[in-house]
């Protein structure tokens, strides 16, 4: 699902790679207790798909609790392995 060239900006502003994202999950630094999707939209842009999603999440990241509504943007590119995320951004909605 993640392209090898992934560039993703997390809510702190840090830009991470595919390996950074996978390492976070392997180390079980992220635990979700709640995940509610509110809306998702998709739009074709040339040979790619842009998706936007709003979701309410609660859980812990690296031991710190979080709870809020977040906006996500993802850019998907089709490859020989199917659709892969090449870029993304997440921001907390205040």
CSV table of N, CA and C in Angstrom, one decimal:
chain,number,residue,atom,x,y,z
A,1,UNK,N,0.8,-1.2,0.0
A,1,UNK,CA,0.0,0.0,0.0
A,1,UNK,C,0.9,1.3,0.0
A,2,UNK,N,2.0,1.2,0.6
A,2,UNK,CA,2.9,2.4,0.6
A,2,UNK,C,4.0,2.2,-0.5
A,3,UNK,N,4.1,3.3,-1.3
A,3,UNK,CA,5.1,3.3,-2.3
A,3,UNK,C,6.5,3.4,-1.7
A,4,UNK,N,7.5,2.8,-2.3
A,4,UNK,CA,8.9,2.9,-1.8
A,4,UNK,C,9.4,4.4,-1.7
A,5,UNK,N,8.8,5.3,-2.5
A,5,UNK,CA,9.2,6.7,-2.5
A,5,UNK,C,8.3,7.5,-1.6
A,6,UNK,N,7.5,6.9,-0.7
A,6,UNK,CA,6.6,7.7,0.1
A,6,UNK,C,7.2,8.9,0.8
A,7,UNK,N,6.5,10.0,0.8
A,7,UNK,CA,6.8,11.2,1.6
A,7,UNK,C,5.5,11.5,2.3
A,8,UNK,N,5.6,11.6,3.6
A,8,UNK,CA,4.4,11.8,4.4
A,8,UNK,C,4.7,12.8,5.5
A,9,UNK,N,3.9,13.9,5.6
A,9,UNK,CA,4.0,14.8,6.7
A,9,UNK,C,3.0,14.5,7.8
A,10,UNK,N,3.5,14.2,9.0
A,10,UNK,CA,2.7,13.9,10.1
A,10,UNK,C,2.2,15.1,10.8
A,11,UNK,N,1.2,15.0,11.8
A,11,UNK,CA,0.7,16.2,12.4
A,11,UNK,C,1.7,17.1,13.1
A,12,UNK,N,2.9,16.6,13.5
A,12,UNK,CA,3.9,17.4,14.1
A,12,UNK,C,4.7,18.2,13.1
A,13,UNK,N,4.5,18.0,11.8
A,13,UNK,CA,5.3,18.6,10.8
A,13,UNK,C,6.5,17.8,10.3
A,14,UNK,N,6.8,16.8,11.0
A,14,UNK,CA,7.9,15.9,10.6
A,14,UNK,C,7.5,15.2,9.3
A,15,UNK,N,8.5,15.1,8.4
A,15,UNK,CA,8.3,14.4,7.1
A,15,UNK,C,9.0,13.0,7.3
A,16,UNK,N,8.2,12.0,7.0
A,16,UNK,CA,8.7,10.6,7.2
A,16,UNK,C,8.7,9.9,5.8
A,17,UNK,N,9.4,8.8,5.8
A,17,UNK,CA,9.5,7.9,4.7
A,17,UNK,C,8.7,6.6,4.9
A,18,UNK,N,8.6,5.8,3.9
A,18,UNK,CA,8.0,4.5,4.1
A,18,UNK,C,8.6,3.7,5.2
A,19,UNK,N,9.9,3.6,5.3
A,19,UNK,CA,10.6,2.9,6.3
A,19,UNK,C,10.3,3.5,7.7
A,20,UNK,N,10.2,4.8,7.8
A,20,UNK,CA,9.9,5.4,9.1
A,20,UNK,C,8.5,5.0,9.6
A,21,UNK,N,7.5,5.0,8.6
A,21,UNK,CA,6.2,4.6,8.9
A,21,UNK,C,6.1,3.2,9.4
A,22,UNK,N,6.7,2.3,8.6
A,22,UNK,CA,6.7,0.9,8.9
A,22,UNK,C,7.4,0.6,10.3
A,23,UNK,N,8.5,1.3,10.5
A,23,UNK,CA,9.2,1.1,11.8
A,23,UNK,C,8.3,1.5,13.0
A,24,UNK,N,7.6,2.6,12.8
A,24,UNK,CA,6.6,3.0,13.9
A,24,UNK,C,5.6,1.9,14.2
A,25,UNK,N,5.1,1.3,13.2
A,25,UNK,CA,4.1,0.2,13.4
A,25,UNK,C,4.8,-1.1,13.9
A,26,UNK,N,6.0,-1.4,13.5
A,26,UNK,CA,6.7,-2.6,14.0
A,26,UNK,C,7.0,-2.4,15.5
A,27,UNK,N,7.3,-1.2,15.9
A,27,UNK,CA,7.7,-1.0,17.3
A,27,UNK,C,6.4,-0.8,18.1
A,28,UNK,N,5.3,-0.8,17.5
A,28,UNK,CA,4.0,-0.7,18.2
A,28,UNK,C,3.9,0.7,19.0
A,29,UNK,N,4.5,1.7,18.4
A,29,UNK,CA,4.4,3.1,19.0
A,29,UNK,C,3.1,3.7,18.9
A,30,UNK,N,2.2,3.3,17.9
A,30,UNK,CA,0.9,3.8,17.7
A,30,UNK,C,-0.1,2.8,18.1
A,31,UNK,N,-1.0,3.2,19.0
A,31,UNK,CA,-2.2,2.4,19.4
A,31,UNK,C,-3.4,3.2,19.2
A,32,UNK,N,-4.4,2.7,18.4
A,32,UNK,CA,-5.6,3.4,18.3
A,32,UNK,C,-6.7,2.7,19.1
A,33,UNK,N,-7.4,3.5,19.9
A,33,UNK,CA,-8.6,3.0,20.6
A,33,UNK,C,-9.9,3.4,19.9
A,34,UNK,N,-9.8,4.4,19.1
A,34,UNK,CA,-11.0,4.9,18.4
A,34,UNK,C,-10.5,5.4,17.0
A,35,UNK,N,-11.3,5.1,16.0
A,35,UNK,CA,-11.1,5.5,14.6
A,35,UNK,C,-12.5,5.6,13.9
A,36,UNK,N,-13.0,6.8,13.8
A,36,UNK,CA,-14.3,7.1,13.2
A,36,UNK,C,-14.1,8.0,11.9
A,37,UNK,N,-14.4,7.5,10.8
A,37,UNK,CA,-14.3,8.2,9.5
A,37,UNK,C,-15.6,9.1,9.4
A,38,UNK,N,-15.4,10.4,9.0
A,38,UNK,CA,-16.5,11.3,8.8
A,38,UNK,C,-16.8,11.5,7.3
A,39,UNK,N,-15.8,11.7,6.6
A,39,UNK,CA,-16.0,11.9,5.1
A,39,UNK,C,-14.7,11.5,4.4
A,40,UNK,N,-14.9,11.0,3.2
A,40,UNK,CA,-13.8,10.7,2.3
A,40,UNK,C,-14.2,11.1,0.9
A,41,UNK,N,-13.3,11.8,0.2
A,41,UNK,CA,-13.5,12.2,-1.2
A,41,UNK,C,-12.3,11.7,-2.0
A,42,UNK,N,-12.5,11.4,-3.3
A,42,UNK,CA,-11.5,11.0,-4.2
A,42,UNK,C,-11.6,11.8,-5.5
A,43,UNK,N,-10.5,12.1,-6.1
A,43,UNK,CA,-10.5,12.8,-7.4
A,43,UNK,C,-9.3,12.4,-8.2
A,44,UNK,N,-9.6,12.1,-9.5
A,44,UNK,CA,-8.5,11.7,-10.4
A,44,UNK,C,-7.8,12.9,-10.8
A,45,UNK,N,-6.5,12.8,-10.8
A,45,UNK,CA,-5.6,13.9,-11.3
A,45,UNK,C,-4.6,13.2,-12.2
A,46,UNK,N,-4.8,13.4,-13.5
A,46,UNK,CA,-4.0,12.7,-14.4
A,46,UNK,C,-4.0,11.2,-14.2
A,47,UNK,N,-2.9,10.6,-14.0
A,47,UNK,CA,-2.8,9.2,-13.8
A,47,UNK,C,-2.8,8.8,-12.3
A,48,UNK,N,-3.1,9.8,-11.4
A,48,UNK,CA,-3.1,9.5,-10.0
A,48,UNK,C,-4.5,9.8,-9.4
A,49,UNK,N,-4.6,9.4,-8.1
A,49,UNK,CA,-5.9,9.6,-7.4
A,49,UNK,C,-5.5,10.4,-6.1
A,50,UNK,N,-6.2,11.5,-5.9
A,50,UNK,CA,-6.0,12.3,-4.6
A,50,UNK,C,-7.2,12.0,-3.7
A,51,UNK,N,-7.0,11.6,-2.5
A,51,UNK,CA,-8.0,11.3,-1.5
A,51,UNK,C,-7.9,12.2,-0.3
A,52,UNK,N,-9.0,12.7,0.2
A,52,UNK,CA,-9.1,13.4,1.4
A,52,UNK,C,-10.0,12.8,2.4
A,53,UNK,N,-9.7,12.7,3.6
A,53,UNK,CA,-10.5,12.0,4.7
A,53,UNK,C,-10.4,12.8,5.9
A,54,UNK,N,-11.6,12.9,6.6
A,54,UNK,CA,-11.6,13.4,8.0
A,54,UNK,C,-12.0,12.3,8.9
A,55,UNK,N,-11.2,12.2,10.0
A,55,UNK,CA,-11.5,11.1,11.0
A,55,UNK,C,-11.2,11.5,12.4
A,56,UNK,N,-12.0,11.0,13.3
A,56,UNK,CA,-11.7,11.2,14.8
A,56,UNK,C,-11.0,10.0,15.3
A,57,UNK,N,-9.9,10.3,15.9
A,57,UNK,CA,-9.0,9.3,16.5
A,57,UNK,C,-8.7,9.5,17.9
A,58,UNK,N,-8.5,8.4,18.7
A,58,UNK,CA,-8.0,8.5,20.1
A,58,UNK,C,-7.1,7.3,20.3
A,59,UNK,N,-6.1,7.6,21.1
A,59,UNK,CA,-5.2,6.5,21.3
A,59,UNK,C,-3.9,7.0,22.0
A,60,UNK,N,-2.8,6.3,21.7
A,60,UNK,CA,-1.5,6.7,22.3
A,60,UNK,C,-0.5,6.6,21.2
A,61,UNK,N,0.5,7.6,21.2
A,61,UNK,CA,1.6,7.6,20.3
A,61,UNK,C,2.9,7.7,21.2
A,62,UNK,N,3.7,6.7,21.2
A,62,UNK,CA,4.9,6.7,21.9
A,62,UNK,C,4.6,7.0,23.4
A,63,UNK,N,3.5,6.5,23.9
A,63,UNK,CA,3.1,6.6,25.3
A,63,UNK,C,2.3,7.8,25.6
A,64,UNK,N,2.2,8.8,24.7
A,64,UNK,CA,1.4,10.0,24.9
A,64,UNK,C,0.0,9.9,24.4
A,65,UNK,N,-1.0,10.2,25.2
A,65,UNK,CA,-2.4,10.1,24.7
A,65,UNK,C,-2.7,11.2,23.7
A,66,UNK,N,-3.6,10.9,22.8
A,66,UNK,CA,-4.1,11.9,21.9
A,66,UNK,C,-5.6,11.6,21.6
A,67,UNK,N,-6.3,12.6,21.2
A,67,UNK,CA,-7.7,12.5,20.9
A,67,UNK,C,-8.1,13.7,20.1
A,68,UNK,N,-8.6,13.5,18.9
A,68,UNK,CA,-9.0,14.7,18.1
A,68,UNK,C,-9.5,14.3,16.7
A,69,UNK,N,-9.8,15.3,16.0
A,69,UNK,CA,-10.3,15.1,14.6
A,69,UNK,C,-9.1,15.5,13.7
A,70,UNK,N,-8.8,14.7,12.7
A,70,UNK,CA,-7.7,14.9,11.8
A,70,UNK,C,-8.1,14.9,10.4
A,71,UNK,N,-7.4,15.7,9.6
A,71,UNK,CA,-7.7,15.7,8.1
A,71,UNK,C,-6.5,15.0,7.5
A,72,UNK,N,-6.8,14.1,6.5
A,72,UNK,CA,-5.7,13.4,5.8
A,72,UNK,C,-5.8,13.6,4.3
A,73,UNK,N,-4.7,13.8,3.7
A,73,UNK,CA,-4.6,13.9,2.2
A,73,UNK,C,-3.6,12.8,1.8
A,74,UNK,N,-4.0,12.0,0.8
A,74,UNK,CA,-3.1,11.0,0.2
A,74,UNK,C,-3.1,11.1,-1.3
A,75,UNK,N,-1.9,10.9,-1.9
A,75,UNK,CA,-1.8,10.8,-3.3
A,75,UNK,C,-1.4,9.4,-3.7
A,76,UNK,N,-2.2,8.8,-4.5
A,76,UNK,CA,-2.1,7.4,-4.9
A,76,UNK,C,-1.6,7.3,-6.4
A,77,UNK,N,-0.6,6.4,-6.6
A,77,UNK,CA,-0.1,6.2,-8.0
A,77,UNK,C,-0.2,4.7,-8.3
A,78,UNK,N,-0.7,4.4,-9.5
A,78,UNK,CA,-0.8,2.9,-9.9
A,78,UNK,C,0.6,2.4,-10.3
A,79,UNK,N,0.9,1.3,-9.8
A,79,UNK,CA,2.2,0.7,-10.3
A,79,UNK,C,1.9,-0.8,-10.6
A,80,UNK,N,2.9,-1.5,-11.0
A,80,UNK,CA,2.7,-2.9,-11.3
A,80,UNK,C,2.2,-3.7,-10.1
A,81,UNK,N,2.4,-3.2,-8.9
A,81,UNK,CA,1.9,-3.9,-7.7
A,81,UNK,C,0.5,-3.4,-7.3
A,82,UNK,N,-0.1,-2.5,-8.1
A,82,UNK,CA,-1.4,-1.9,-7.7
A,82,UNK,C,-1.3,-0.5,-7.3
A,83,UNK,N,-2.3,0.0,-6.6
A,83,UNK,CA,-2.3,1.4,-6.2
A,83,UNK,C,-1.4,1.6,-4.9
A,84,UNK,N,-0.6,2.6,-4.9
A,84,UNK,CA,0.4,2.8,-3.8
A,84,UNK,C,0.3,4.3,-3.4
A,85,UNK,N,0.4,4.5,-2.1
A,85,UNK,CA,0.5,5.9,-1.6
A,85,UNK,C,1.9,6.4,-1.8
A,86,UNK,N,2.0,7.6,-2.5
A,86,UNK,CA,3.3,8.2,-2.8
A,86,UNK,C,3.5,9.4,-1.9
A,87,UNK,N,2.4,10.1,-1.5
A,87,UNK,CA,2.5,11.3,-0.7
A,87,UNK,C,1.3,11.4,0.2
A,88,UNK,N,1.5,12.0,1.3
A,88,UNK,CA,0.4,12.2,2.2
A,88,UNK,C,0.7,13.3,3.3
A,89,UNK,N,-0.4,13.7,3.9
A,89,UNK,CA,-0.3,14.8,4.9
A,89,UNK,C,-1.4,14.6,5.9
A,90,UNK,N,-1.1,14.8,7.2
A,90,UNK,CA,-2.1,14.7,8.2
A,90,UNK,C,-2.0,16.0,9.1
A,91,UNK,N,-3.2,16.5,9.4
A,91,UNK,CA,-3.2,17.7,10.3
A,91,UNK,C,-4.4,17.6,11.3
A,92,UNK,N,-4.2,18.0,12.5
A,92,UNK,CA,-5.3,18.0,13.5
A,92,UNK,C,-6.1,19.2,13.2
A,93,UNK,N,-7.4,19.0,13.2
A,93,UNK,CA,-8.4,20.1,13.0
A,93,UNK,C,-8.7,20.7,14.4
A,94,UNK,N,-8.5,21.9,14.5
A,94,UNK,CA,-8.8,22.6,15.8
A,94,UNK,C,-10.2,23.2,15.9
